[in-house]
Short mmCIF file of C-alpha atoms in Angstrom, two decimals:
data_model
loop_
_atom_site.label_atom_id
_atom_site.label_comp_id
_atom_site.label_asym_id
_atom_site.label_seq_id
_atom_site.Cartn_x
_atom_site.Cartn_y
_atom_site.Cartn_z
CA UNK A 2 17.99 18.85 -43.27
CA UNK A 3 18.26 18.79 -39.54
CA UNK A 4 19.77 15.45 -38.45
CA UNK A 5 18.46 15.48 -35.28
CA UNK A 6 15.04 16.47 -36.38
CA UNK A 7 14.63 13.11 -38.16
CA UNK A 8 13.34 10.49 -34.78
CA UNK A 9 10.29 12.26 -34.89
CA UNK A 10 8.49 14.35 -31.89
CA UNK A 11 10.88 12.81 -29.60
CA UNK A 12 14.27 15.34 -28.96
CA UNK A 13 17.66 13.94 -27.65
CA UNK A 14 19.82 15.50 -24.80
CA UNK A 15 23.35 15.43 -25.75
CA UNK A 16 25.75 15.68 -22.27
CA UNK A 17 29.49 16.24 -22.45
CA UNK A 18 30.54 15.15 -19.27
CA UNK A 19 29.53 12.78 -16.57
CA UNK A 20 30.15 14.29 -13.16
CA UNK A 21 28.45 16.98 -10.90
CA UNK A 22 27.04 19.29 -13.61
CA UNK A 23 26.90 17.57 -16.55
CA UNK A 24 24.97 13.92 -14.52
CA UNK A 25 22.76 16.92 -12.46
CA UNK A 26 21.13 18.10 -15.65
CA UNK A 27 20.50 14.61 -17.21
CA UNK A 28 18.80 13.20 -13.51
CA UNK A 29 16.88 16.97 -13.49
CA UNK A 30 15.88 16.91 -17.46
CA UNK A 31 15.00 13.13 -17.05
CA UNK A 32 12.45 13.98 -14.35
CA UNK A 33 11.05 16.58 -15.97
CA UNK A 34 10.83 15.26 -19.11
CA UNK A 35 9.66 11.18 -19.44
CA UNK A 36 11.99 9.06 -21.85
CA UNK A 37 9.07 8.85 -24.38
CA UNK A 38 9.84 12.98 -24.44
CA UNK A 39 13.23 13.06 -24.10
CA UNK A 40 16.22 10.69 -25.12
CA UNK A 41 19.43 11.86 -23.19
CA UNK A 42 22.71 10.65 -24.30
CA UNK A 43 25.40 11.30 -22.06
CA UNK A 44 29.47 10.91 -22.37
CA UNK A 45 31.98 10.38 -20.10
CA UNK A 46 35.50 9.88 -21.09
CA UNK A 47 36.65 8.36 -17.87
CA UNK A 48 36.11 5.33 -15.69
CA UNK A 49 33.56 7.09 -13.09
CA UNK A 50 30.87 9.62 -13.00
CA UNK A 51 29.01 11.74 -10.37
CA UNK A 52 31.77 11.95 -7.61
CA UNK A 53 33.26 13.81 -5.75
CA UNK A 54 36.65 15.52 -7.14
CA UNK A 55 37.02 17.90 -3.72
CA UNK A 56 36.80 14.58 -1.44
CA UNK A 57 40.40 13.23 -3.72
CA UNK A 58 42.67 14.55 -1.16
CA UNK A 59 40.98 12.71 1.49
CA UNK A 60 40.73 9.39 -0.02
CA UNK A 61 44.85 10.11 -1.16
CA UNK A 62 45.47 11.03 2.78
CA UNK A 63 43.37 7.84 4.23
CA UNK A 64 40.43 9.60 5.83
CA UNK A 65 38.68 8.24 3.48
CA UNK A 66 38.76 4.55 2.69
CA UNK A 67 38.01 4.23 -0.69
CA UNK A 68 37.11 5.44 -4.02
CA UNK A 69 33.56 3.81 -3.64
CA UNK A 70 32.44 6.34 -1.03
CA UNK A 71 33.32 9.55 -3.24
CA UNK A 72 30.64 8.05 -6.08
CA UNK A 73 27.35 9.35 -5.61
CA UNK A 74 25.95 7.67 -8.46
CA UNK A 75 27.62 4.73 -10.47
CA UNK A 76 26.79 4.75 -14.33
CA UNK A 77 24.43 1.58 -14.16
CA UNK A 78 22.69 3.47 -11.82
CA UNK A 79 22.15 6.29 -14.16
CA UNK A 80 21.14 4.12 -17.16
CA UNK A 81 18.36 2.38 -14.91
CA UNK A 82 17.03 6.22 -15.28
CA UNK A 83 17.07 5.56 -18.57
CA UNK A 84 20.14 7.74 -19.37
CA UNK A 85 22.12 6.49 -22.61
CA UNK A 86 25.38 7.21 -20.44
CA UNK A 87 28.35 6.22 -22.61
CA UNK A 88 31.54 5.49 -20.42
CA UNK A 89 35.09 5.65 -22.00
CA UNK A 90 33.74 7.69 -24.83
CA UNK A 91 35.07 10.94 -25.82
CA UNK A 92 34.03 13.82 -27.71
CA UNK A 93 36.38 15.26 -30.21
CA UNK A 94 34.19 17.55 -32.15
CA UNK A 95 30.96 19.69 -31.50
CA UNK A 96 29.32 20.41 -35.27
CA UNK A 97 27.63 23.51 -33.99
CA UNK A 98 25.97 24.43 -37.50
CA UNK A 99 24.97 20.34 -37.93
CA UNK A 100 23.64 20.28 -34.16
CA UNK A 101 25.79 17.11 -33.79
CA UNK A 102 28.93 15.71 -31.78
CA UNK A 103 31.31 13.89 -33.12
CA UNK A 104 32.70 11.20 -30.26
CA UNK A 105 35.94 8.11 -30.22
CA UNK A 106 35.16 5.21 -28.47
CA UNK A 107 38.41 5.12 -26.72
CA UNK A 108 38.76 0.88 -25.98
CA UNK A 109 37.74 -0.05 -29.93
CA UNK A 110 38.74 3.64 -31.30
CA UNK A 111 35.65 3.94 -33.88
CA UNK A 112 34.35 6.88 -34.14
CA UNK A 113 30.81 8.25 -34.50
CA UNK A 114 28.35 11.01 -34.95
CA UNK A 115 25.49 11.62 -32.72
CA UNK A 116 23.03 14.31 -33.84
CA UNK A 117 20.83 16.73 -30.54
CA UNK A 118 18.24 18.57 -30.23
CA UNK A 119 20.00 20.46 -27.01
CA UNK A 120 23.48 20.26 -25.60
CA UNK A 121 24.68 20.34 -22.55
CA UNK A 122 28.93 21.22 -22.01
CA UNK A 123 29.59 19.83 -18.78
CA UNK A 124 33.53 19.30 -19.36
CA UNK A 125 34.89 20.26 -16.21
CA UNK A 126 38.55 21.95 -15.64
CA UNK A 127 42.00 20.75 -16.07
CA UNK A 128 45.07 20.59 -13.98
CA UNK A 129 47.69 23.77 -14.96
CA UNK A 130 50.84 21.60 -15.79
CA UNK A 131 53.77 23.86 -16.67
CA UNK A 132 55.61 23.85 -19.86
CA UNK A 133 59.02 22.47 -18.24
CA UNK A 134 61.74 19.96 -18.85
CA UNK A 135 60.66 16.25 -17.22
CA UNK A 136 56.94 17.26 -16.32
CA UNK A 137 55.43 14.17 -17.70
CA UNK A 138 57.59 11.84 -16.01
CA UNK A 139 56.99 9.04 -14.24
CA UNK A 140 56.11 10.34 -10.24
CA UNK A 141 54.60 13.59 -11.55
CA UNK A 142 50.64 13.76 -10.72
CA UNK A 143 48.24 16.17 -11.29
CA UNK A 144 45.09 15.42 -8.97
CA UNK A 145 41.63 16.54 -10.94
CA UNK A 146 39.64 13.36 -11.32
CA UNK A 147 38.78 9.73 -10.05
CA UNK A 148 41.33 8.52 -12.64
CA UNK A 149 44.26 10.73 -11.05
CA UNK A 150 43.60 10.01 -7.79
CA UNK A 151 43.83 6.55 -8.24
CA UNK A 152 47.25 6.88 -10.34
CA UNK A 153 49.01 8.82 -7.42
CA UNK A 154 47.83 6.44 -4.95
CA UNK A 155 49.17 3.42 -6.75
CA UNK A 156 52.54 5.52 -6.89
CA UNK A 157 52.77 5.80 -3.18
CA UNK A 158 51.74 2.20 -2.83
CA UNK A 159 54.91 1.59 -5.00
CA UNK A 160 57.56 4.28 -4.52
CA UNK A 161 60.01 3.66 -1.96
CA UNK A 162 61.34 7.33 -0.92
CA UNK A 163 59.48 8.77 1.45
CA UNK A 164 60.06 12.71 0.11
CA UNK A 165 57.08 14.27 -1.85
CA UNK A 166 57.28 17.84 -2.99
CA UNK A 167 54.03 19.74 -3.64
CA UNK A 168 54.05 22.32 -6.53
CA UNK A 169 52.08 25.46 -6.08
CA UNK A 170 50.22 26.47 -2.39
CA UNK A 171 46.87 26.70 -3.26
CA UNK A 172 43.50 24.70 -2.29
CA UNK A 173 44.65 22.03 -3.90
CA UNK A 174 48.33 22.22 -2.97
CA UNK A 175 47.17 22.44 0.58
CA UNK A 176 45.15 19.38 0.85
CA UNK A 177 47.75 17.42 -1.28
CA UNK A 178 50.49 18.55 1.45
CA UNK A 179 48.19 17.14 4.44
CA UNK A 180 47.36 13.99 2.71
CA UNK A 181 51.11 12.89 2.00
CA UNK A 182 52.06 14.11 5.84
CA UNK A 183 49.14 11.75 6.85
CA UNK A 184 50.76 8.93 4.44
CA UNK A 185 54.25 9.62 6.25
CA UNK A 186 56.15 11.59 3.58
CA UNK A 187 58.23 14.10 4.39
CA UNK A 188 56.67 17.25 2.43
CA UNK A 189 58.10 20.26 0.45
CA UNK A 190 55.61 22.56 -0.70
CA UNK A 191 57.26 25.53 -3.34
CA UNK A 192 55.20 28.01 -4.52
CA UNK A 193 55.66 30.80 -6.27
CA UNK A 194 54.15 33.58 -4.45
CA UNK A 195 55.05 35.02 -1.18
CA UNK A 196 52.72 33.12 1.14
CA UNK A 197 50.75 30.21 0.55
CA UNK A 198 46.94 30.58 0.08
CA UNK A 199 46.99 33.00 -3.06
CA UNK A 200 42.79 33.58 -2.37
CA UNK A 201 43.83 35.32 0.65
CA UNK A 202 45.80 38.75 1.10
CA UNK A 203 49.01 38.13 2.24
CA UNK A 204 48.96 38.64 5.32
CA UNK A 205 46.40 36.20 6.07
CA UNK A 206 48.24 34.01 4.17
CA UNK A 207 51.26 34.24 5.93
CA UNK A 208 49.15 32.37 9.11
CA UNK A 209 48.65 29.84 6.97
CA UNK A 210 52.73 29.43 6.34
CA UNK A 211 53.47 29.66 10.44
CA UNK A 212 51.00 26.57 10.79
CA UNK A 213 51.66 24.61 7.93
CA UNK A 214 55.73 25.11 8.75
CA UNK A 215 54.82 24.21 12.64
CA UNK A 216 53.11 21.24 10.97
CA UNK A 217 56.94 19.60 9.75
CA UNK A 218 55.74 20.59 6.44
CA UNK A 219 59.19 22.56 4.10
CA UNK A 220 57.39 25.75 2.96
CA UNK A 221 59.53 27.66 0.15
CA UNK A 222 58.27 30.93 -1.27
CA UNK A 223 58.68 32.68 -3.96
CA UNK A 224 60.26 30.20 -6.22
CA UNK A 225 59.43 29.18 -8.85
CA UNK A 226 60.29 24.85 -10.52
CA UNK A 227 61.52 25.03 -13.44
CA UNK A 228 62.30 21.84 -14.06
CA UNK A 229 61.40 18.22 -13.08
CA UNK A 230 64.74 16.42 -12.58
CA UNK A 231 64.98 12.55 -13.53
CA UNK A 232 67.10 9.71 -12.35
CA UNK A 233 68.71 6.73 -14.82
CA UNK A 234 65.50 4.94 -14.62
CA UNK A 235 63.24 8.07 -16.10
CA UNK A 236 61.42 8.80 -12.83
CA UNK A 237 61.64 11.72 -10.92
CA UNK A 238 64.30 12.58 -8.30
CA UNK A 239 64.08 15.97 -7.45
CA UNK A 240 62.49 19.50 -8.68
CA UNK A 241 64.78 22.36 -9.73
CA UNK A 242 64.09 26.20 -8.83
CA UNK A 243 66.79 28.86 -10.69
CA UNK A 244 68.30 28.85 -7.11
CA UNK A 245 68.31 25.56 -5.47
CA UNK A 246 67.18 21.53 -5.83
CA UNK A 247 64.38 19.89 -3.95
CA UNK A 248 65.04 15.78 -3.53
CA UNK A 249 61.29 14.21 -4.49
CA UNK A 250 60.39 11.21 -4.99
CA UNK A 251 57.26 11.76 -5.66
CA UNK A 252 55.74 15.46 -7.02
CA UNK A 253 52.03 16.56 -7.46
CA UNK A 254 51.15 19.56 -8.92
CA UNK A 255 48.91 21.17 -7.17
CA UNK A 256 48.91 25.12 -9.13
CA UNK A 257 45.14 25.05 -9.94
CA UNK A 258 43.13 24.34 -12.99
CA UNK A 259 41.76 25.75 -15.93
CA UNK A 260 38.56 25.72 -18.01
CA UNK A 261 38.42 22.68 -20.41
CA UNK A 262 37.06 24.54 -22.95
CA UNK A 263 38.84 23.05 -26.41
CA UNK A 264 35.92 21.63 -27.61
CA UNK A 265 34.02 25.12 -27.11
CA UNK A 266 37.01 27.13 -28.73
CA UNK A 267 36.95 25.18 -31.84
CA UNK A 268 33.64 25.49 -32.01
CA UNK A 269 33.53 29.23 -32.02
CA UNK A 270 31.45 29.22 -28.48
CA UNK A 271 31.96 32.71 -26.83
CA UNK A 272 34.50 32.01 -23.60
CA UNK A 273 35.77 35.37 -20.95
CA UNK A 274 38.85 36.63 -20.10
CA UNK A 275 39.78 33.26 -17.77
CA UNK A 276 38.66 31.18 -20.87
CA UNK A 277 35.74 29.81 -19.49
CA UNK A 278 32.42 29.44 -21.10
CA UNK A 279 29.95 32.28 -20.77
CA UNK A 280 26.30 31.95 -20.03
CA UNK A 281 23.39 33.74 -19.42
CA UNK A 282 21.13 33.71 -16.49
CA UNK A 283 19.61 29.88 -17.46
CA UNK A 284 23.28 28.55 -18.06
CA UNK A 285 22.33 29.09 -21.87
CA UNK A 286 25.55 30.02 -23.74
CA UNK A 287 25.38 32.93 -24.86
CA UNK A 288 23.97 33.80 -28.35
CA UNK A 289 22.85 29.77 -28.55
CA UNK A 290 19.33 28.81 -27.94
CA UNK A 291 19.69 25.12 -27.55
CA UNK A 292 23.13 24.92 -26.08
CA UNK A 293 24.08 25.02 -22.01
CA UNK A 294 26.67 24.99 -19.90
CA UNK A 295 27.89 24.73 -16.42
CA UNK A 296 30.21 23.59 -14.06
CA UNK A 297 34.15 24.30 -13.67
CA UNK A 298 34.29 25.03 -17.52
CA UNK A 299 32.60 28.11 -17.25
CA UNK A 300 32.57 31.54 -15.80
CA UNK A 301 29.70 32.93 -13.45
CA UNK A 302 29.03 36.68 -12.32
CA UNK A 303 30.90 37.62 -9.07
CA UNK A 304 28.10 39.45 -6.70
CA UNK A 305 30.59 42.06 -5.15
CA UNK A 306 32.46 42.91 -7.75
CA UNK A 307 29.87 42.91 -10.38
CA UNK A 308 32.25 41.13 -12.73
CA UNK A 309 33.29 37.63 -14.37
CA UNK A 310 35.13 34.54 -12.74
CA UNK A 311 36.17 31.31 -13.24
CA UNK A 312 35.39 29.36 -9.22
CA UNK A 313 36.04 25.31 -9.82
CA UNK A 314 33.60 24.13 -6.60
CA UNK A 315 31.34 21.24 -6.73
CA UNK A 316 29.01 23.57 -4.84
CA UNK A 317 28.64 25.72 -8.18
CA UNK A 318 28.69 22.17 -10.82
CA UNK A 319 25.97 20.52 -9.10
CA UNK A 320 23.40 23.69 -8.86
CA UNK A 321 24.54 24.90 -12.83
CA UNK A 322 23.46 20.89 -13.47
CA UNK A 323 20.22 21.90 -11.59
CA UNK A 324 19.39 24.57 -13.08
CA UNK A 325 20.41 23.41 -16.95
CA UNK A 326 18.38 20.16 -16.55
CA UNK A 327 15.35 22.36 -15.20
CA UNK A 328 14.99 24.63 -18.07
CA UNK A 329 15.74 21.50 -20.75
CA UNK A 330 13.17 20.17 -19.01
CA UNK A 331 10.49 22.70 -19.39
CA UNK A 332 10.56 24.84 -16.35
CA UNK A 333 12.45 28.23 -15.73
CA UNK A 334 15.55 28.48 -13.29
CA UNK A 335 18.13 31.05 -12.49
CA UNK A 336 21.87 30.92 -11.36
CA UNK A 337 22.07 34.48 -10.50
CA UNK A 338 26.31 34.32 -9.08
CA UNK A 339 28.60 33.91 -6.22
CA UNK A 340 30.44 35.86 -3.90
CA UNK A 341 33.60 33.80 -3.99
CA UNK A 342 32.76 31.13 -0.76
CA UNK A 343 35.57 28.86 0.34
CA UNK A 344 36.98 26.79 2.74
CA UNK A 345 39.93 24.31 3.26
CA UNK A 346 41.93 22.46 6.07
CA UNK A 347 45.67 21.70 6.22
CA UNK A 348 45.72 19.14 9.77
CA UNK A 349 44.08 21.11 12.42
CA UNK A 350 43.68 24.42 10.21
CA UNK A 351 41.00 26.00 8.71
CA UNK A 352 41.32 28.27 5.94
CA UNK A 353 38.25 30.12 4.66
CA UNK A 354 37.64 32.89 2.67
CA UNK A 355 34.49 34.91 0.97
CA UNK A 356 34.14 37.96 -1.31
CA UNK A 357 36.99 40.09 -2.57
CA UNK A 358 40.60 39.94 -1.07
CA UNK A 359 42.66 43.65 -1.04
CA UNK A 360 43.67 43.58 -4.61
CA UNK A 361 40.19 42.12 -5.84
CA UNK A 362 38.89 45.39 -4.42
CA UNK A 363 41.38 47.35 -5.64
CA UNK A 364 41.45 46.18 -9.41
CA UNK A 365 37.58 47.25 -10.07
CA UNK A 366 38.04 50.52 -8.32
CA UNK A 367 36.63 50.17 -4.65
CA UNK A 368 37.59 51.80 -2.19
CA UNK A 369 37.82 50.07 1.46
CA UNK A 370 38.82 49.63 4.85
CA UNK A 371 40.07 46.65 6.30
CA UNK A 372 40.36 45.60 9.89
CA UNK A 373 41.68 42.36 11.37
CA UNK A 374 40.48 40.91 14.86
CA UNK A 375 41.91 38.15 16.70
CA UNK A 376 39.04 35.90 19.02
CA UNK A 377 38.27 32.36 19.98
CA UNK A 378 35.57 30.14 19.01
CA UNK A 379 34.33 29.38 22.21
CA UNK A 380 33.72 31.35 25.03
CA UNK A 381 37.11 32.04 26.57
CA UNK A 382 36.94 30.22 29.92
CA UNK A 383 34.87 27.05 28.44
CA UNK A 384 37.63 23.93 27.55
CA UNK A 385 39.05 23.47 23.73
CA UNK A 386 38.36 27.39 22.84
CA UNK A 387 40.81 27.83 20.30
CA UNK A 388 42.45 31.43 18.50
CA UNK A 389 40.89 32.06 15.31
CA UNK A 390 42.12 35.55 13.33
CA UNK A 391 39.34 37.52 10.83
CA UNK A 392 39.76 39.96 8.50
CA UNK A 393 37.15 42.18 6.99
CA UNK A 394 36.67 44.45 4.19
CA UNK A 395 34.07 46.92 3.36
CA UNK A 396 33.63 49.92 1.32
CA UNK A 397 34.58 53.33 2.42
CA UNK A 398 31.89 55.22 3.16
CA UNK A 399 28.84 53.34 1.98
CA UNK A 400 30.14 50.48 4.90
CA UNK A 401 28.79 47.62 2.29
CA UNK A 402 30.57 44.65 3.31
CA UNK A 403 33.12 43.81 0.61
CA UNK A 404 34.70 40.32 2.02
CA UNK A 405 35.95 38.15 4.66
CA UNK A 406 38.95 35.82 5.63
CA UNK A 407 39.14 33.64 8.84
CA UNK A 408 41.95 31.44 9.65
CA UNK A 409 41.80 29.45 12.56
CA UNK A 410 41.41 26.24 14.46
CA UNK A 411 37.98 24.00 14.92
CA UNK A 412 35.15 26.20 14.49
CA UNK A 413 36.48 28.78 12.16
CA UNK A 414 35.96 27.56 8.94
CA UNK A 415 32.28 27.67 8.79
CA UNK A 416 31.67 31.02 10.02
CA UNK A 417 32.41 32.30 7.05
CA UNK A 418 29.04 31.12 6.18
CA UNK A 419 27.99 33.73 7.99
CA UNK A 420 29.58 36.24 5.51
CA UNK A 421 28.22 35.06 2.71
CA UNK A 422 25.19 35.03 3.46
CA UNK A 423 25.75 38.88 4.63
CA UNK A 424 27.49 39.43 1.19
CA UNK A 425 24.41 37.88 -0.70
CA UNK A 426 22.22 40.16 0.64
CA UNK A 427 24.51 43.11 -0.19
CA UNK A 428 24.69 44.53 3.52
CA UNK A 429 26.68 46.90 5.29
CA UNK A 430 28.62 45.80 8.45
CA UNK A 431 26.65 47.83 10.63
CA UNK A 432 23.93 46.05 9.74
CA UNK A 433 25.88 42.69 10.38
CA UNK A 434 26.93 44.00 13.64
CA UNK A 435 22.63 43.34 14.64
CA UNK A 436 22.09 39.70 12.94
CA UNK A 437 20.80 37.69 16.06
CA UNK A 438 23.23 34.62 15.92
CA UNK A 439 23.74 31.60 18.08
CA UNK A 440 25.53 31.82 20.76
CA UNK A 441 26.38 29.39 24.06
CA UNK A 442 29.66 29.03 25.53
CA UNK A 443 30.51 25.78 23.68
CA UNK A 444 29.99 27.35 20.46
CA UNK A 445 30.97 31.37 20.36
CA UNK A 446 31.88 33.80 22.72
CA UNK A 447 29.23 36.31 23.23
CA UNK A 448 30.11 38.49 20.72
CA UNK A 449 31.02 36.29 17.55
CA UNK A 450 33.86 36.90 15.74
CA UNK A 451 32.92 37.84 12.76
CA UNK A 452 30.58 40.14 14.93
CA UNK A 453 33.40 41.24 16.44
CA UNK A 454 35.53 41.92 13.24
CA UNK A 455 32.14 44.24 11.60
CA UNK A 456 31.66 46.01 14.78
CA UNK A 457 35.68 47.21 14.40
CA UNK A 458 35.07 47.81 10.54
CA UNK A 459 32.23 50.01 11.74
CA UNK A 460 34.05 52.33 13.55
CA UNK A 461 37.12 52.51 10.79
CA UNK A 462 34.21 53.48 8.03
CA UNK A 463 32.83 55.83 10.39
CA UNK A 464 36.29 57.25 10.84
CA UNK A 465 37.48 57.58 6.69
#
């Protein structure tokens, strides 16, 4: 017999997972569905739920003051909506066949078994930490949740050095390096590929490098740590690269995350080639009626290229939540993909990106032009215009817009927006070279430059 089929008409919402996606689809089932309908029990392994993850560097760097303000909702606010919401509880087991989870408490340790009627997988991503001699000591962070952002900041409350080194140049590693520059450290960022920025083509990325170097901040490519190095006391001193030694005294790893999908692996859920999750349309998983997911742990459709992807963005976790606690709920919603939307500061910098970079294009076969503009983004005579550089790709012959990068000052970041929504829409850049945008001197010259980069990537696809 059905466990869960035993409380009568009444059917329980199981949620692994109390932040963006997995809180988004209790609050949505819960007001589509009354609790004399619908029992939702939710758990959350951690100390917080419903924050914000992306806002960590921030808080780390002091523009933001505390914790308090990246928590949208607090868990006593979520029982008051009548959400079971067990904190400090984790699951260790989903009993697909037995529609039941098996979950520790993890103050008192017992363990339990709570039977559903539907599931929701909401359990986020997980810092990459490298298999390497002294990675888990003492100084080492990873920055993913609440609960590691609060660790590293009580380590720079308490360390004495004032040398950080910043493993890996991605979004993360970015942020991480501004934060500790605001916080007075003296930064070393070492990442292993030839510019910083890996979501950009290289030559964008190398931008990125000349401002972040201008910035005070030690930029090594193309190495690769190794190895954490500790002093007599256990902590960290320095990281090692085959060629050289970086002095630390405090190191966050900031490489980029993966899926947490262990729970779904052992459970013989269906997960793509990043090891994420896979859906359908209604964030169902795939060949499971009563079972959704969404969020960073699984993979979504990429628009442009027509394939897979893993994309860990709050954006994405709070509209799968949407969307899963909709159709739990009764109704019928959609999550139809992404094109890959972006953006990130480092100081003064913006760093934004959309659609598929050169090799994207290249690995499913397209064939493109790219053309690279440089503008401002003001009108050049009106006070604080600053240089911003684009880059555009779009398909040989057909023109169809294939991606954008920007890289700039105040005002660049954002106009990528305008890309995306170009990209959504699947249209060419001729087409993009009419959209009827904005413009005064305080905002854009008169040709935008994203206007300005399609009208260039006109004339190269008329010309191949």
């Amino acid at each position: 017999m059905n466990m869960s089929r035993t409380r009568g008409t009444r059917e329980r919402l199981v949620v692994i997972g109390g932040d963006a996606a997995g809180m988004s689809a209790a609050s949505q089932a819960r007001r589509s569905r009354g609790p004399d309908e619908l029992e939702i029990v939710a758990f959350e392994r951690g100390h917080f739920t419903s924050y914000s993850a992306c806002g960590i560097p921030y808080w780390v760097g002091g523009d933001v003051t505390g914790r308090e303000q990246l928590i949208a909702r607090t868990p006593e606010e979520h029982r008051a909506r009548d959400i079971d919401l067990r904190m400090r509880t984790e699951v260790l087991e989903i009993d697909v066949a037995g529609q039941r989870v098996r979950a520790r408490d993890l103050e008192s340790g017992a363990e339990s078994w709570t039977p559903y009627d539907k599931l929701v997988i909401a359990t986020g991503a997980r810092p990459i930490r490298p298999d390497m001699p002294g990675v888990d000591a003492p100084g080492v962070h990873g920055v993913q949740t609440l609960d590691d952002g609060q660790a590293l900041i009580d380590t720079l409350a308490h360390t004495r050095g004032r040398r950080a080194v910043v493993v890996g140049a991605g979004y993360i590693g970015v942020e991480m390096a501004e934060a500790l520059i605001n916080r007075g450290y003296e930064v070393t960022v070492v990442n292993r590929g030839s510019e910083p920025m890996s979501t950009l083509d290289p030559d964008m990325g190398r931008l990125v490098h000349e401002a972040m170097a201008g910035l005070g901040i030690t930029m090594v490519d193309d190495a690769e740590v190794t190895e954490v190095l500790t002093g007599e006391d256990g902590r960290v001193r320095a990281v090692a690269t085959k060629d050289a030694e970086y002095p630390a005294d405090v190191v966050v790893l900031g490489i980029g995350v993966r899926p947490e999908t262990t729970l779904a692996k052992a459970a013989g859920l269906p997960l793509g080639r990043y090891g994420g999750l896979l859906t359908d349309l209604a964030m169902r998983v795939r060949g499971h009626e009563d079972i959704w997911a969404g969020g960073d742990c699984v993979e979504v459709l990429d628009l442009v290229s027509g394939q897979e992807r893993h994309i860990a963005l709050g954006t994405h976790a709070n509209k799968h939540g949407q969307i899963i606690g909709t159709n739990v709920g009764g109704g019928y919603a959609t999550f139809p993909g992404v094109v890959g939307t972006a953006v990130s500061k480092v100081c003064d910098l913006e760093i934004a990106r959309t659609g598929l970079r050169e090799k994207d294009a290249r690995r499913v076969g397209l064939q493109f032009v790219s053309v690279t503009i440089e503008s401002t983004s003001r009108a050049g005579y009106y006070p604080g215009a600053s240089p911003m550089t684009v880059k555009m790709l779009a398909e040989r012959r057909t023109g169809r817009l294939l991606g954008v990068q920007i890289v700039g000052r105040e005002g660049a970041g954002k106009r990528v927006d305008i890309a995306a929504v170009a990209l959504t829409a699947g249209m060419t850049v001729e087409c993009m070279t009419s959209l009827d945008l904005g413009y005064a001197p305080p905002f854009s010259p008169v040709w935008d430059p994203v206007l300005v980069a399609a009208r260039k990537a006109v004339a190269k696809v008329r010309a191949s």
